[in-house]
Amino acid sequence: MPASLMNQRDLEFMLYELFDSEALITRERYQDHDRQTFNEVVNTAKAIAEKHFLPIRQKLDTHQPTFDGTKVHLIPELKPAIDAVNESGIAAATADYDVGGMQLPPIVASAAGAYLSVAGGVGMGYNMLTTANANLLEAHGSDELIETWVKPMREGRFMGTMAMTEPGSGSGLGDLTTKAIKAEDGSYRITGNKIFISGGDHDLSENIVHLVLARLRGAPQGVKGISLFVVPKFLLNEDGTIGNDNEVALAGLFHKMGGRAQTSTALSFGEKNGSIGYLVGEEHCGLKYMFHMMNEARIMVGMSGAVLAVAGYQYSVDYAKNRPQGRLPSCKDPLSPMVNIIEHADVKRMLLAQKAIAEGALSLVLYGTQLSDDEKTAPTIEQRQYAHTLLDFLTPIIKTWPSEYGPKANSYAIQVMGGHGYINEHPVEMFYRDNRLNPIHEGTTGIQSLDLMTRKVPMNKMQGYIATLDEITKTIAVAKKHPNLKVFSSRLSDAVRLLKVTTDSVLTAMSTENIDLALANSVKYLELFGHIIIAWLWLKQAIVATEALSKKPHQADENFYQGKLQAQQYFYRFELPKIEHWSTILLTSDSTSFDMQPDWF
């Protein structure tokens, strides 16, 4: 299998040993499945990735979409690849049977999607956004909207987007100016401009279903006055066939550093008579509905950050094992054979750093995916509510930590390969470029850190914060039973104590000091919390590895589990200590950045 794809052994570890996905088949929704069907779906995704996407991966990167003033042009090989995904059913893997879905657990669908994402880059983004669009409409749309728009999206005939950002407001959604006017027939006329709309125009499907945020005449200012509308590229005839153009015009394409397979567009709505839109849910509740899709997209961004880190790690490990260069410092014989660079200590360091980041990030996003399932299908209402509480709290970290540290892992991959990592004959430089968008879209790192500090920590009497620390405490208690993990459980306990002191301090500062100063270092709080979460998940992996090693597995598995323990040790010794410095910045309300004046730059 190509080294640039996923480590199948690690995916199996995550699915069946760390998260026990096989136990999900006891739930009514998944009773038609078993481990064999789970594996078949993952293997199908792997086969599609290797057959359809991997051969065109570099071409997708080097041949950006073009716009001739009338239509978008993509490389012709992309549509057959996307069609193969749709025909396999994987694009609707988690959807209900009655809309053409497979009713698979999201964690299994994510494992399958990882292969496709690594091989196809953001080419799979068209399908992923479509799934999130359809999920939102199923949750908040009328039966008519679901029948009209969701079923064709589940079938792969239509694709979907979300259209939020505007040229003048960026991430400030409260300032959006796109207008909606209600017509006599109950529909609405939408006028305005949107930018950075991923998948906003293409020729991969019969129609494109845009979910558009707009403001009704007389609506309250700010985010409370925003409504959500379905605005298709083409209207439909009464029999469901494609009808007239709906005045959704492509105003231009953005040409990107990475992620080039997916169009990023500027769209103009309703330049003549207004684009026809259909209200989702109630007026003025649009942002609440859109957060359903945004939160799902944030987990998708975290997954992208993680799998690209895994891909870079896999590729650079394979390269290091097969690239002879130099000799160890202890060797004084210049005529002795060169060693493969994986023997050099600094290369080991960079590979360990990648492993710690990539496999830690992957465990985080898969945990988030499982929580998103538990909040809907767990056996009891209490378990569902508890999963919702955890997921809602952790979403800023699930989105941000992999997207910030994934590119760092990719940078290490480039460094391991030296000059060969910097040229496009190898894909690691592409992984880095693709990954670099992830800290930006679906809420920048700064926005996520503000959300964590000002909303997620204090909300509902700190319920999410407390639940998260309770989960960490449970893992520490289990780890203490294993002699080889006692030192790490102790370090994580110390980290949690430091987090509590730091959290109390920042909450006090937010209520007693200049709020702008109190929030000036919010990113450091998110990093601190994120590192503790990753350390927790590495301790969970180490527990599984330790228990597996006690059963004397065969050599290949022994090597695999020892690698887990070594990566966990690396994270605790090289990464976790950084939280002490970040805590000091937060405890002292360091004003270095806050005090900097615009005129001093």
Short mmCIF file of N, CA and C in Angstrom, two decimals, residues 61-179:
data_model
loop_
_atom_site.label_atom_id
_atom_site.label_comp_id
_atom_site.label_asym_id
_atom_site.label_seq_id
_atom_site.Cartn_x
_atom_site.Cartn_y
_atom_site.Cartn_z
N ASP A 61 -3.68 19.02 -7.71
CA ASP A 61 -2.94 20.11 -7.06
C ASP A 61 -2.36 21.09 -8.07
N THR A 62 -1.85 20.58 -9.17
CA THR A 62 -1.15 21.45 -10.13
C THR A 62 -2.08 22.08 -11.16
N HIS A 63 -3.29 21.54 -11.33
CA HIS A 63 -4.24 22.09 -12.30
C HIS A 63 -5.43 22.68 -11.54
N GLN A 64 -5.30 23.94 -11.17
CA GLN A 64 -6.35 24.58 -10.40
C GLN A 64 -7.59 24.78 -11.27
N PRO A 65 -8.77 24.87 -10.63
CA PRO A 65 -9.98 25.17 -11.39
C PRO A 65 -9.84 26.51 -12.13
N THR A 66 -10.46 26.59 -13.28
CA THR A 66 -10.42 27.83 -14.06
C THR A 66 -11.85 28.29 -14.35
N PHE A 67 -11.96 29.57 -14.65
CA PHE A 67 -13.26 30.19 -14.94
C PHE A 67 -13.11 30.97 -16.24
N ASP A 68 -13.90 30.61 -17.24
CA ASP A 68 -13.78 31.26 -18.54
C ASP A 68 -14.74 32.44 -18.71
N GLY A 69 -15.35 32.85 -17.61
CA GLY A 69 -16.34 33.93 -17.66
C GLY A 69 -17.75 33.42 -17.74
N THR A 70 -17.88 32.14 -18.06
CA THR A 70 -19.21 31.52 -18.16
C THR A 70 -19.36 30.34 -17.22
N LYS A 71 -18.34 29.47 -17.17
CA LYS A 71 -18.44 28.28 -16.32
C LYS A 71 -17.08 27.92 -15.76
N VAL A 72 -17.13 27.08 -14.74
CA VAL A 72 -15.92 26.57 -14.10
C VAL A 72 -15.46 25.31 -14.82
N HIS A 73 -14.16 25.16 -14.91
CA HIS A 73 -13.59 23.96 -15.52
C HIS A 73 -12.68 23.27 -14.50
N LEU A 74 -12.96 22.00 -14.23
CA LEU A 74 -12.12 21.16 -13.38
C LEU A 74 -11.48 20.09 -14.24
N ILE A 75 -10.44 19.44 -13.73
CA ILE A 75 -9.85 18.37 -14.54
C ILE A 75 -10.90 17.28 -14.73
N PRO A 76 -10.99 16.69 -15.90
CA PRO A 76 -12.08 15.74 -16.19
C PRO A 76 -12.04 14.47 -15.35
N GLU A 77 -10.87 14.14 -14.79
CA GLU A 77 -10.76 12.90 -14.02
C GLU A 77 -11.45 12.99 -12.66
N LEU A 78 -11.75 14.22 -12.20
CA LEU A 78 -12.33 14.34 -10.85
C LEU A 78 -13.75 13.81 -10.79
N LYS A 79 -14.55 14.09 -11.80
CA LYS A 79 -15.96 13.66 -11.74
C LYS A 79 -16.10 12.14 -11.65
N PRO A 80 -15.40 11.34 -12.45
CA PRO A 80 -15.52 9.89 -12.28
C PRO A 80 -15.12 9.43 -10.88
N ALA A 81 -14.14 10.10 -10.28
CA ALA A 81 -13.72 9.74 -8.92
C ALA A 81 -14.83 10.05 -7.92
N ILE A 82 -15.42 11.25 -8.04
CA ILE A 82 -16.53 11.63 -7.16
C ILE A 82 -17.72 10.70 -7.38
N ASP A 83 -17.98 10.38 -8.65
CA ASP A 83 -19.09 9.46 -8.96
C ASP A 83 -18.87 8.09 -8.31
N ALA A 84 -17.63 7.63 -8.29
CA ALA A 84 -17.34 6.33 -7.68
C ALA A 84 -17.67 6.34 -6.19
N VAL A 85 -17.38 7.45 -5.54
CA VAL A 85 -17.72 7.58 -4.12
C VAL A 85 -19.23 7.56 -3.93
N ASN A 86 -19.95 8.32 -4.77
CA ASN A 86 -21.41 8.36 -4.66
C ASN A 86 -22.04 7.00 -4.94
N GLU A 87 -21.54 6.34 -5.97
CA GLU A 87 -22.10 5.03 -6.34
C GLU A 87 -21.84 3.97 -5.27
N SER A 88 -20.76 4.12 -4.52
CA SER A 88 -20.45 3.15 -3.47
C SER A 88 -21.35 3.32 -2.26
N GLY A 89 -22.01 4.46 -2.16
CA GLY A 89 -22.85 4.75 -1.00
C GLY A 89 -22.11 5.42 0.14
N ILE A 90 -20.79 5.56 0.04
CA ILE A 90 -19.99 6.11 1.13
C ILE A 90 -20.32 7.57 1.37
N ALA A 91 -20.70 8.30 0.32
CA ALA A 91 -21.03 9.71 0.51
C ALA A 91 -22.22 9.90 1.44
N ALA A 92 -23.11 8.91 1.50
CA ALA A 92 -24.28 8.97 2.39
C ALA A 92 -24.18 7.87 3.46
N ALA A 93 -22.97 7.59 3.90
CA ALA A 93 -22.74 6.44 4.77
C ALA A 93 -23.52 6.51 6.08
N THR A 94 -23.64 7.70 6.65
CA THR A 94 -24.28 7.81 7.96
C THR A 94 -25.77 8.13 7.88
N ALA A 95 -26.28 8.36 6.67
CA ALA A 95 -27.68 8.78 6.51
C ALA A 95 -28.65 7.62 6.73
N ASP A 96 -29.91 7.97 6.95
CA ASP A 96 -30.96 6.97 7.15
C ASP A 96 -31.16 6.14 5.89
N TYR A 97 -31.65 4.92 6.09
CA TYR A 97 -31.95 4.06 4.95
C TYR A 97 -32.97 4.70 4.01
N ASP A 98 -33.98 5.39 4.57
CA ASP A 98 -35.07 5.88 3.73
C ASP A 98 -34.69 7.06 2.85
N VAL A 99 -33.49 7.62 3.03
CA VAL A 99 -33.01 8.63 2.10
C VAL A 99 -31.79 8.13 1.33
N GLY A 100 -31.62 6.81 1.32
CA GLY A 100 -30.53 6.22 0.54
C GLY A 100 -29.24 6.03 1.29
N GLY A 101 -29.28 6.19 2.61
CA GLY A 101 -28.06 6.06 3.39
C GLY A 101 -27.75 4.63 3.80
N MET A 102 -26.62 4.46 4.50
CA MET A 102 -26.17 3.14 4.94
C MET A 102 -26.32 2.96 6.46
N GLN A 103 -26.69 4.02 7.17
CA GLN A 103 -26.83 3.99 8.63
C GLN A 103 -25.59 3.40 9.30
N LEU A 104 -24.42 3.89 8.88
CA LEU A 104 -23.17 3.50 9.50
C LEU A 104 -22.85 4.44 10.66
N PRO A 105 -22.16 3.96 11.68
CA PRO A 105 -21.69 4.86 12.73
C PRO A 105 -20.76 5.93 12.15
N PRO A 106 -20.86 7.16 12.58
CA PRO A 106 -19.99 8.21 12.06
C PRO A 106 -18.50 7.92 12.22
N ILE A 107 -18.12 7.22 13.29
CA ILE A 107 -16.70 6.95 13.48
C ILE A 107 -16.18 6.01 12.41
N VAL A 108 -17.00 5.07 11.95
CA VAL A 108 -16.60 4.17 10.87
C VAL A 108 -16.55 4.94 9.54
N ALA A 109 -17.55 5.78 9.32
CA ALA A 109 -17.56 6.61 8.11
C ALA A 109 -16.35 7.52 8.07
N SER A 110 -15.94 8.04 9.22
CA SER A 110 -14.76 8.91 9.28
C SER A 110 -13.49 8.14 8.93
N ALA A 111 -13.40 6.91 9.41
CA ALA A 111 -12.23 6.09 9.08
C ALA A 111 -12.17 5.82 7.58
N ALA A 112 -13.33 5.54 6.98
CA ALA A 112 -13.37 5.34 5.52
C ALA A 112 -13.02 6.63 4.80
N GLY A 113 -13.58 7.73 5.28
CA GLY A 113 -13.33 9.02 4.64
C GLY A 113 -11.88 9.46 4.74
N ALA A 114 -11.17 8.95 5.76
CA ALA A 114 -9.76 9.33 5.90
C ALA A 114 -8.95 8.89 4.68
N TYR A 115 -9.20 7.67 4.19
CA TYR A 115 -8.49 7.21 3.00
C TYR A 115 -8.78 8.12 1.81
N LEU A 116 -10.04 8.48 1.64
CA LEU A 116 -10.42 9.30 0.50
C LEU A 116 -9.84 10.71 0.62
N SER A 117 -9.81 11.24 1.83
CA SER A 117 -9.27 12.59 2.03
C SER A 117 -7.77 12.64 1.76
N VAL A 118 -7.06 11.62 2.21
CA VAL A 118 -5.61 11.60 2.00
C VAL A 118 -5.28 11.44 0.52
N ALA A 119 -6.02 10.60 -0.17
CA ALA A 119 -5.73 10.35 -1.59
C ALA A 119 -6.27 11.44 -2.49
N GLY A 120 -7.43 12.01 -2.12
CA GLY A 120 -8.08 12.98 -2.99
C GLY A 120 -7.94 14.41 -2.57
N GLY A 121 -7.20 14.64 -1.47
CA GLY A 121 -7.08 16.01 -0.99
C GLY A 121 -8.46 16.57 -0.69
N VAL A 122 -8.63 17.86 -0.91
CA VAL A 122 -9.93 18.46 -0.63
C VAL A 122 -10.92 18.21 -1.76
N GLY A 123 -10.55 17.37 -2.72
CA GLY A 123 -11.53 16.96 -3.72
C GLY A 123 -12.73 16.31 -3.07
N MET A 124 -12.51 15.67 -1.91
CA MET A 124 -13.62 15.07 -1.18
C MET A 124 -14.44 16.11 -0.44
N GLY A 125 -13.96 17.34 -0.42
CA GLY A 125 -14.70 18.40 0.27
C GLY A 125 -16.07 18.64 -0.32
N TYR A 126 -16.24 18.39 -1.62
CA TYR A 126 -17.56 18.55 -2.24
C TYR A 126 -18.57 17.62 -1.58
N ASN A 127 -18.17 16.36 -1.38
CA ASN A 127 -19.07 15.40 -0.75
C ASN A 127 -19.29 15.72 0.73
N MET A 128 -18.23 16.13 1.42
CA MET A 128 -18.34 16.37 2.85
C MET A 128 -19.28 17.54 3.15
N LEU A 129 -19.14 18.62 2.39
CA LEU A 129 -20.05 19.75 2.59
C LEU A 129 -21.48 19.39 2.24
N THR A 130 -21.64 18.58 1.21
CA THR A 130 -22.98 18.14 0.83
C THR A 130 -23.62 17.35 1.97
N THR A 131 -22.86 16.46 2.57
CA THR A 131 -23.38 15.68 3.70
C THR A 131 -23.77 16.58 4.85
N ALA A 132 -22.93 17.55 5.19
CA ALA A 132 -23.24 18.46 6.29
C ALA A 132 -24.47 19.31 5.97
N ASN A 133 -24.59 19.74 4.72
CA ASN A 133 -25.76 20.51 4.27
C ASN A 133 -27.03 19.68 4.45
N ALA A 134 -26.99 18.44 3.99
CA ALA A 134 -28.16 17.56 4.09
C ALA A 134 -28.51 17.27 5.54
N ASN A 135 -27.49 17.09 6.39
CA ASN A 135 -27.74 16.84 7.80
C ASN A 135 -28.45 18.01 8.46
N LEU A 136 -28.04 19.23 8.10
CA LEU A 136 -28.70 20.41 8.65
C LEU A 136 -30.17 20.46 8.25
N LEU A 137 -30.44 20.22 6.97
CA LEU A 137 -31.82 20.28 6.49
C LEU A 137 -32.67 19.19 7.12
N GLU A 138 -32.11 18.02 7.32
CA GLU A 138 -32.87 16.96 7.98
C GLU A 138 -33.22 17.33 9.42
N ALA A 139 -32.31 18.08 10.06
CA ALA A 139 -32.54 18.44 11.46
C ALA A 139 -33.48 19.62 11.61
N HIS A 140 -33.47 20.57 10.65
CA HIS A 140 -34.20 21.82 10.86
C HIS A 140 -35.15 22.19 9.72
N GLY A 141 -35.09 21.47 8.61
CA GLY A 141 -35.93 21.82 7.46
C GLY A 141 -37.28 21.13 7.50
N SER A 142 -38.19 21.64 6.69
CA SER A 142 -39.52 21.06 6.58
C SER A 142 -39.46 19.76 5.79
N ASP A 143 -40.53 18.98 5.85
CA ASP A 143 -40.60 17.75 5.07
C ASP A 143 -40.45 18.04 3.58
N GLU A 144 -41.01 19.16 3.14
CA GLU A 144 -40.92 19.52 1.73
C GLU A 144 -39.48 19.80 1.32
N LEU A 145 -38.75 20.55 2.17
CA LEU A 145 -37.34 20.83 1.86
C LEU A 145 -36.53 19.54 1.82
N ILE A 146 -36.80 18.65 2.75
CA ILE A 146 -36.06 17.39 2.79
C ILE A 146 -36.34 16.57 1.54
N GLU A 147 -37.60 16.46 1.18
CA GLU A 147 -37.97 15.68 -0.01
C GLU A 147 -37.37 16.29 -1.27
N THR A 148 -37.41 17.62 -1.35
CA THR A 148 -36.98 18.29 -2.59
C THR A 148 -35.47 18.34 -2.74
N TRP A 149 -34.75 18.60 -1.63
CA TRP A 149 -33.33 18.88 -1.75
C TRP A 149 -32.42 17.82 -1.13
N VAL A 150 -32.84 17.23 -0.02
CA VAL A 150 -31.95 16.29 0.66
C VAL A 150 -31.81 14.99 -0.11
N LYS A 151 -32.90 14.44 -0.58
CA LYS A 151 -32.81 13.15 -1.29
C LYS A 151 -31.87 13.21 -2.49
N PRO A 152 -31.97 14.24 -3.35
CA PRO A 152 -31.01 14.30 -4.46
C PRO A 152 -29.57 14.48 -4.00
N MET A 153 -29.37 15.15 -2.85
CA MET A 153 -28.00 15.28 -2.34
C MET A 153 -27.49 13.94 -1.84
N ARG A 154 -28.33 13.19 -1.15
CA ARG A 154 -27.91 11.88 -0.67
C ARG A 154 -27.59 10.94 -1.84
N GLU A 155 -28.28 11.12 -2.95
CA GLU A 155 -28.05 10.29 -4.13
C GLU A 155 -26.81 10.72 -4.91
N GLY A 156 -26.29 11.90 -4.59
CA GLY A 156 -25.13 12.41 -5.32
C GLY A 156 -25.48 13.20 -6.56
N ARG A 157 -26.78 13.39 -6.83
CA ARG A 157 -27.17 14.16 -8.02
C ARG A 157 -27.00 15.66 -7.78
N PHE A 158 -27.27 16.13 -6.56
CA PHE A 158 -27.05 17.52 -6.18
C PHE A 158 -25.91 17.57 -5.18
N MET A 159 -25.27 18.72 -5.10
CA MET A 159 -24.27 18.94 -4.06
C MET A 159 -24.63 20.21 -3.30
N GLY A 160 -24.05 20.37 -2.11
CA GLY A 160 -24.44 21.48 -1.25
C GLY A 160 -23.27 22.29 -0.74
N THR A 161 -23.57 23.53 -0.33
CA THR A 161 -22.57 24.42 0.25
C THR A 161 -23.19 25.14 1.44
N MET A 162 -22.37 25.93 2.12
CA MET A 162 -22.89 26.93 3.05
C MET A 162 -22.29 28.27 2.65
N ALA A 163 -23.15 29.29 2.54
CA ALA A 163 -22.74 30.60 2.06
C ALA A 163 -22.95 31.62 3.18
N MET A 164 -21.86 31.92 3.88
CA MET A 164 -21.95 32.84 5.02
C MET A 164 -21.13 34.11 4.80
N THR A 165 -19.86 33.94 4.48
CA THR A 165 -18.91 35.05 4.49
C THR A 165 -19.21 36.06 3.40
N GLU A 166 -19.10 37.34 3.74
CA GLU A 166 -19.31 38.43 2.79
C GLU A 166 -18.05 39.28 2.67
N PRO A 167 -17.90 39.98 1.55
CA PRO A 167 -16.68 40.76 1.34
C PRO A 167 -16.38 41.76 2.45
N GLY A 168 -17.42 42.39 3.01
CA GLY A 168 -17.18 43.44 3.98
C GLY A 168 -17.21 43.02 5.43
N SER A 169 -17.58 41.76 5.70
CA SER A 169 -17.75 41.37 7.10
C SER A 169 -16.86 40.23 7.55
N GLY A 170 -16.35 39.42 6.61
CA GLY A 170 -15.48 38.31 6.99
C GLY A 170 -16.13 37.41 8.02
N SER A 171 -15.45 37.19 9.14
CA SER A 171 -15.98 36.33 10.20
C SER A 171 -17.04 37.02 11.04
N GLY A 172 -17.21 38.32 10.87
CA GLY A 172 -18.20 39.08 11.65
C GLY A 172 -19.59 38.91 11.06
N LEU A 173 -20.23 37.79 11.32
CA LEU A 173 -21.51 37.49 10.69
C LEU A 173 -22.61 38.47 11.08
N GLY A 174 -22.48 39.12 12.23
CA GLY A 174 -23.49 40.08 12.64
C GLY A 174 -23.57 41.28 11.72
N ASP A 175 -22.55 41.47 10.88
CA ASP A 175 -22.52 42.63 9.98
C ASP A 175 -22.91 42.27 8.55
N LEU A 176 -23.39 41.06 8.31
CA LEU A 176 -23.72 40.68 6.93
C LEU A 176 -24.88 41.52 6.39
N THR A 177 -24.87 41.72 5.07
CA THR A 177 -25.84 42.62 4.45
C THR A 177 -26.72 41.95 3.39
N THR A 178 -26.49 40.66 3.10
CA THR A 178 -27.34 39.97 2.13
C THR A 178 -28.80 40.08 2.57
N LYS A 179 -29.68 40.44 1.64
CA LYS A 179 -31.07 40.74 1.98
C LYS A 179 -32.01 39.63 1.49
#
